[in-house]
Amino acid sequence: MKVKVINRSKHELPRYETSSSAGLDLRANIDSKIVLAPLERTLVKTGLFLEIPEGYEAQVRPRSGLALKKGITVLNSPGTIDADYRGEVGVILVNLSNESFEINDGDRIAQLVFASLTQATWITTEELSATERGSGGFGSTGQN
């Protein structure tokens, strides 16, 4: 898949860090540091503008190291970038820790994963097929 990109950031284009990486690391493109207080959220710009091919989306996901070590995650995880969006890619970060977190220009703040998608067509009905689970909700399978 080829994705057109305009890079208005001060940084190189995101790249896959290993040959089997699913995600590209997104970097903060900011003029001054952002201090994210506990339970605070902010939109961090990346300076990237994408033209994603029809039939695909880009998903903005948390970086596992930031989540585990610092309690920083993507608030609307995964954030979806639709194929028809042409604005700047932004990342909504939230600090779920008890300590302030500093975001500096060039910091790796999230991952970008491309995925193919299928749009659904609704079929209106009055009855659904039976399954072993049925209408059992959260925790209904007996798993801890």
PDB file of C-alpha atoms in Angstrom:
ATOM      1  CA  MET A   1       0.000   0.000   0.000  1.00  0.00           C
ATOM      2  CA  LYS A   2       1.296   3.454  -0.849  1.00  0.00           C
ATOM      3  CA  VAL A   3       0.276   6.501   1.193  1.00  0.00           C
ATOM      4  CA  LYS A   4       0.867  10.068   0.038  1.00  0.00           C
ATOM      5  CA  VAL A   5       2.260  12.254   2.823  1.00  0.00           C
ATOM      6  CA  ILE A   6       3.080  15.911   3.310  1.00  0.00           C
ATOM      7  CA  ASN A   7       5.694  16.316   6.036  1.00  0.00           C
ATOM      8  CA  ARG A   8       5.526  19.809   7.535  1.00  0.00           C
ATOM      9  CA  SER A   9       7.252  18.669  10.717  1.00  0.00           C
ATOM     10  CA  LYS A  10      10.852  19.273  11.707  1.00  0.00           C
ATOM     11  CA  HIS A  11      11.422  15.511  11.767  1.00  0.00           C
ATOM     12  CA  GLU A  12      11.991  12.630   9.373  1.00  0.00           C
ATOM     13  CA  LEU A  13       9.023  10.609   8.213  1.00  0.00           C
ATOM     14  CA  PRO A  14       7.909   7.859  10.597  1.00  0.00           C
ATOM     15  CA  ARG A  15       9.455   4.492   9.802  1.00  0.00           C
ATOM     16  CA  TYR A  16       9.033   0.900  10.843  1.00  0.00           C
ATOM     17  CA  GLU A  17      11.679   0.184  13.494  1.00  0.00           C
ATOM     18  CA  THR A  18      11.941  -3.528  12.625  1.00  0.00           C
ATOM     19  CA  SER A  19      11.018  -5.609   9.585  1.00  0.00           C
ATOM     20  CA  SER A  20       8.002  -7.047  11.448  1.00  0.00           C
ATOM     21  CA  SER A  21       6.766  -3.838  13.085  1.00  0.00           C
ATOM     22  CA  ALA A  22       3.040  -3.217  12.661  1.00  0.00           C
ATOM     23  CA  GLY A  23       3.207   0.456  13.610  1.00  0.00           C
ATOM     24  CA  LEU A  24       5.163   3.562  12.725  1.00  0.00           C
ATOM     25  CA  ASP A  25       6.153   5.851  15.606  1.00  0.00           C
ATOM     26  CA  LEU A  26       4.564   9.306  15.461  1.00  0.00           C
ATOM     27  CA  ARG A  27       6.604  12.215  16.841  1.00  0.00           C
ATOM     28  CA  ALA A  28       5.431  15.395  18.533  1.00  0.00           C
ATOM     29  CA  ASN A  29       5.895  18.442  16.314  1.00  0.00           C
ATOM     30  CA  ILE A  30       5.606  21.278  18.810  1.00  0.00           C
ATOM     31  CA  ASP A  31       7.283  24.663  19.305  1.00  0.00           C
ATOM     32  CA  SER A  32       7.557  24.382  23.087  1.00  0.00           C
ATOM     33  CA  LYS A  33       7.267  21.565  25.598  1.00  0.00           C
ATOM     34  CA  ILE A  34       3.889  20.484  26.893  1.00  0.00           C
ATOM     35  CA  VAL A  35       3.529  19.514  30.546  1.00  0.00           C
ATOM     36  CA  LEU A  36       0.639  17.118  30.938  1.00  0.00           C
ATOM     37  CA  ALA A  37      -0.670  17.100  34.521  1.00  0.00           C
ATOM     38  CA  PRO A  38      -2.251  13.977  36.047  1.00  0.00           C
ATOM     39  CA  LEU A  39      -5.611  13.193  34.381  1.00  0.00           C
ATOM     40  CA  GLU A  40      -5.085  16.020  31.866  1.00  0.00           C
ATOM     41  CA  ARG A  41      -5.459  15.499  28.124  1.00  0.00           C
ATOM     42  CA  THR A  42      -4.110  17.428  25.155  1.00  0.00           C
ATOM     43  CA  LEU A  43      -3.935  17.318  21.380  1.00  0.00           C
ATOM     44  CA  VAL A  44      -0.363  16.916  20.120  1.00  0.00           C
ATOM     45  CA  LYS A  45       0.270  17.831  16.477  1.00  0.00           C
ATOM     46  CA  THR A  46       2.590  15.767  14.271  1.00  0.00           C
ATOM     47  CA  GLY A  47       3.080  17.974  11.203  1.00  0.00           C
ATOM     48  CA  LEU A  48       1.940  15.086   8.974  1.00  0.00           C
ATOM     49  CA  PHE A  49      -0.861  15.216   6.413  1.00  0.00           C
ATOM     50  CA  LEU A  50      -1.927  11.934   4.768  1.00  0.00           C
ATOM     51  CA  GLU A  51      -3.788  10.754   1.698  1.00  0.00           C
ATOM     52  CA  ILE A  52      -4.846   7.249   2.681  1.00  0.00           C
ATOM     53  CA  PRO A  53      -6.116   5.057  -0.172  1.00  0.00           C
ATOM     54  CA  GLU A  54      -9.845   4.319  -0.294  1.00  0.00           C
ATOM     55  CA  GLY A  55     -10.626   1.077   1.555  1.00  0.00           C
ATOM     56  CA  TYR A  56      -8.035   1.716   4.287  1.00  0.00           C
ATOM     57  CA  GLU A  57      -7.788   3.616   7.544  1.00  0.00           C
ATOM     58  CA  ALA A  58      -4.936   4.646   9.797  1.00  0.00           C
ATOM     59  CA  GLN A  59      -5.223   3.840  13.496  1.00  0.00           C
ATOM     60  CA  VAL A  60      -3.483   5.971  16.113  1.00  0.00           C
ATOM     61  CA  ARG A  61      -2.521   3.713  19.008  1.00  0.00           C
ATOM     62  CA  PRO A  62      -0.636   4.116  22.296  1.00  0.00           C
ATOM     63  CA  ARG A  63       3.023   3.241  22.593  1.00  0.00           C
ATOM     64  CA  SER A  64       3.275   0.355  25.058  1.00  0.00           C
ATOM     65  CA  GLY A  65       6.386   1.721  26.796  1.00  0.00           C
ATOM     66  CA  LEU A  66       4.757   5.090  27.521  1.00  0.00           C
ATOM     67  CA  ALA A  67       1.615   3.375  28.763  1.00  0.00           C
ATOM     68  CA  LEU A  68       3.427   0.969  31.089  1.00  0.00           C
ATOM     69  CA  LYS A  69       6.226   3.191  32.371  1.00  0.00           C
ATOM     70  CA  LYS A  70       4.516   6.607  32.423  1.00  0.00           C
ATOM     71  CA  GLY A  71       0.745   6.034  32.292  1.00  0.00           C
ATOM     72  CA  ILE A  72       0.459   7.983  29.018  1.00  0.00           C
ATOM     73  CA  THR A  73      -2.038   6.684  26.476  1.00  0.00           C
ATOM     74  CA  VAL A  74      -4.111   7.712  23.469  1.00  0.00           C
ATOM     75  CA  LEU A  75      -7.493   8.771  24.815  1.00  0.00           C
ATOM     76  CA  ASN A  76      -9.666   7.613  21.901  1.00  0.00           C
ATOM     77  CA  SER A  77      -7.635   4.483  21.317  1.00  0.00           C
ATOM     78  CA  PRO A  78      -7.477   3.540  18.611  1.00  0.00           C
ATOM     79  CA  GLY A  79      -8.091   6.868  16.956  1.00  0.00           C
ATOM     80  CA  THR A  80      -9.244   6.439  13.374  1.00  0.00           C
ATOM     81  CA  ILE A  81      -8.018   8.534  10.467  1.00  0.00           C
ATOM     82  CA  ASP A  82     -10.442   8.072   7.568  1.00  0.00           C
ATOM     83  CA  ALA A  83      -9.314   7.891   3.947  1.00  0.00           C
ATOM     84  CA  ASP A  84     -11.069  11.173   3.121  1.00  0.00           C
ATOM     85  CA  TYR A  85      -9.446  13.221   5.942  1.00  0.00           C
ATOM     86  CA  ARG A  86      -6.793  15.663   4.722  1.00  0.00           C
ATOM     87  CA  GLY A  87      -5.998  17.659   7.864  1.00  0.00           C
ATOM     88  CA  GLU A  88      -2.972  17.391  10.118  1.00  0.00           C
ATOM     89  CA  VAL A  89      -2.607  14.184  12.099  1.00  0.00           C
ATOM     90  CA  GLY A  90      -3.035  14.925  15.796  1.00  0.00           C
ATOM     91  CA  VAL A  91      -2.767  12.627  18.788  1.00  0.00           C
ATOM     92  CA  ILE A  92      -5.041  12.986  21.834  1.00  0.00           C
ATOM     93  CA  LEU A  93      -2.836  12.032  24.783  1.00  0.00           C
ATOM     94  CA  VAL A  94      -4.024  11.587  28.361  1.00  0.00           C
ATOM     95  CA  ASN A  95      -1.933  11.251  31.510  1.00  0.00           C
ATOM     96  CA  LEU A  96      -3.375   8.486  33.698  1.00  0.00           C
ATOM     97  CA  SER A  97      -0.500   8.624  36.190  1.00  0.00           C
ATOM     98  CA  ASN A  98      -0.123  10.580  39.423  1.00  0.00           C
ATOM     99  CA  GLU A  99       2.842  12.574  38.093  1.00  0.00           C
ATOM    100  CA  SER A 100       3.167  15.304  35.469  1.00  0.00           C
ATOM    101  CA  PHE A 101       4.583  14.203  32.125  1.00  0.00           C
ATOM    102  CA  GLU A 102       6.676  16.348  29.797  1.00  0.00           C
ATOM    103  CA  ILE A 103       6.277  16.132  26.026  1.00  0.00           C
ATOM    104  CA  ASN A 104       9.121  17.603  23.992  1.00  0.00           C
ATOM    105  CA  ASP A 105       9.451  18.287  20.291  1.00  0.00           C
ATOM    106  CA  GLY A 106      10.442  15.073  18.515  1.00  0.00           C
ATOM    107  CA  ASP A 107       9.287  12.715  21.281  1.00  0.00           C
ATOM    108  CA  ARG A 108       7.709   9.495  20.033  1.00  0.00           C
ATOM    109  CA  ILE A 109       4.146   9.810  21.304  1.00  0.00           C
ATOM    110  CA  ALA A 110       2.041   7.166  19.523  1.00  0.00           C
ATOM    111  CA  GLN A 111       1.985   4.524  16.819  1.00  0.00           C
ATOM    112  CA  LEU A 112       0.288   4.653  13.441  1.00  0.00           C
ATOM    113  CA  VAL A 113      -1.058   1.379  12.030  1.00  0.00           C
ATOM    114  CA  PHE A 114      -2.691   1.055   8.608  1.00  0.00           C
ATOM    115  CA  ALA A 115      -5.559  -1.398   8.193  1.00  0.00           C
ATOM    116  CA  SER A 116      -7.947  -2.408   5.441  1.00  0.00           C
ATOM    117  CA  LEU A 117     -11.599  -1.987   6.223  1.00  0.00           C
ATOM    118  CA  THR A 118     -14.970  -3.258   5.169  1.00  0.00           C
ATOM    119  CA  GLN A 119     -18.094  -1.146   5.317  1.00  0.00           C
ATOM    120  CA  ALA A 120     -21.206  -2.962   6.509  1.00  0.00           C
ATOM    121  CA  THR A 121     -24.587  -3.070   4.840  1.00  0.00           C
ATOM    122  CA  TRP A 122     -27.498  -3.282   7.287  1.00  0.00           C
ATOM    123  CA  ILE A 123     -30.024  -6.088   6.865  1.00  0.00           C
ATOM    124  CA  THR A 124     -33.119  -5.243   8.891  1.00  0.00           C
ATOM    125  CA  THR A 125     -34.625  -8.292  10.605  1.00  0.00           C
ATOM    126  CA  GLU A 126     -36.844  -9.276  13.521  1.00  0.00           C
ATOM    127  CA  GLU A 127     -34.773 -12.306  14.558  1.00  0.00           C
ATOM    128  CA  LEU A 128     -31.089 -13.191  14.968  1.00  0.00           C
ATOM    129  CA  SER A 129     -29.563 -16.661  14.774  1.00  0.00           C
ATOM    130  CA  ALA A 130     -29.098 -18.554  18.053  1.00  0.00           C
ATOM    131  CA  THR A 131     -25.639 -19.081  19.584  1.00  0.00           C
ATOM    132  CA  GLU A 132     -24.338 -20.842  22.686  1.00  0.00           C
ATOM    133  CA  ARG A 133     -23.607 -17.463  24.323  1.00  0.00           C
ATOM    134  CA  GLY A 134     -26.857 -15.822  23.316  1.00  0.00           C
ATOM    135  CA  SER A 135     -27.317 -12.369  24.832  1.00  0.00           C
ATOM    136  CA  GLY A 136     -24.810 -12.906  27.659  1.00  0.00           C
ATOM    137  CA  GLY A 137     -22.812  -9.732  28.199  1.00  0.00           C
ATOM    138  CA  PHE A 138     -19.650  -8.749  30.044  1.00  0.00           C
ATOM    139  CA  GLY A 139     -18.224 -11.659  32.024  1.00  0.00           C
ATOM    140  CA  SER A 140     -20.894 -14.082  30.822  1.00  0.00           C
ATOM    141  CA  THR A 141     -18.390 -16.651  29.512  1.00  0.00           C
ATOM    142  CA  GLY A 142     -17.136 -17.384  33.026  1.00  0.00           C
ATOM    143  CA  GLN A 143     -13.572 -16.273  32.249  1.00  0.00           C
ATOM    144  CA  ASN A 144     -11.699 -14.186  34.795  1.00  0.00           C
TER     145      ASN A 144
END
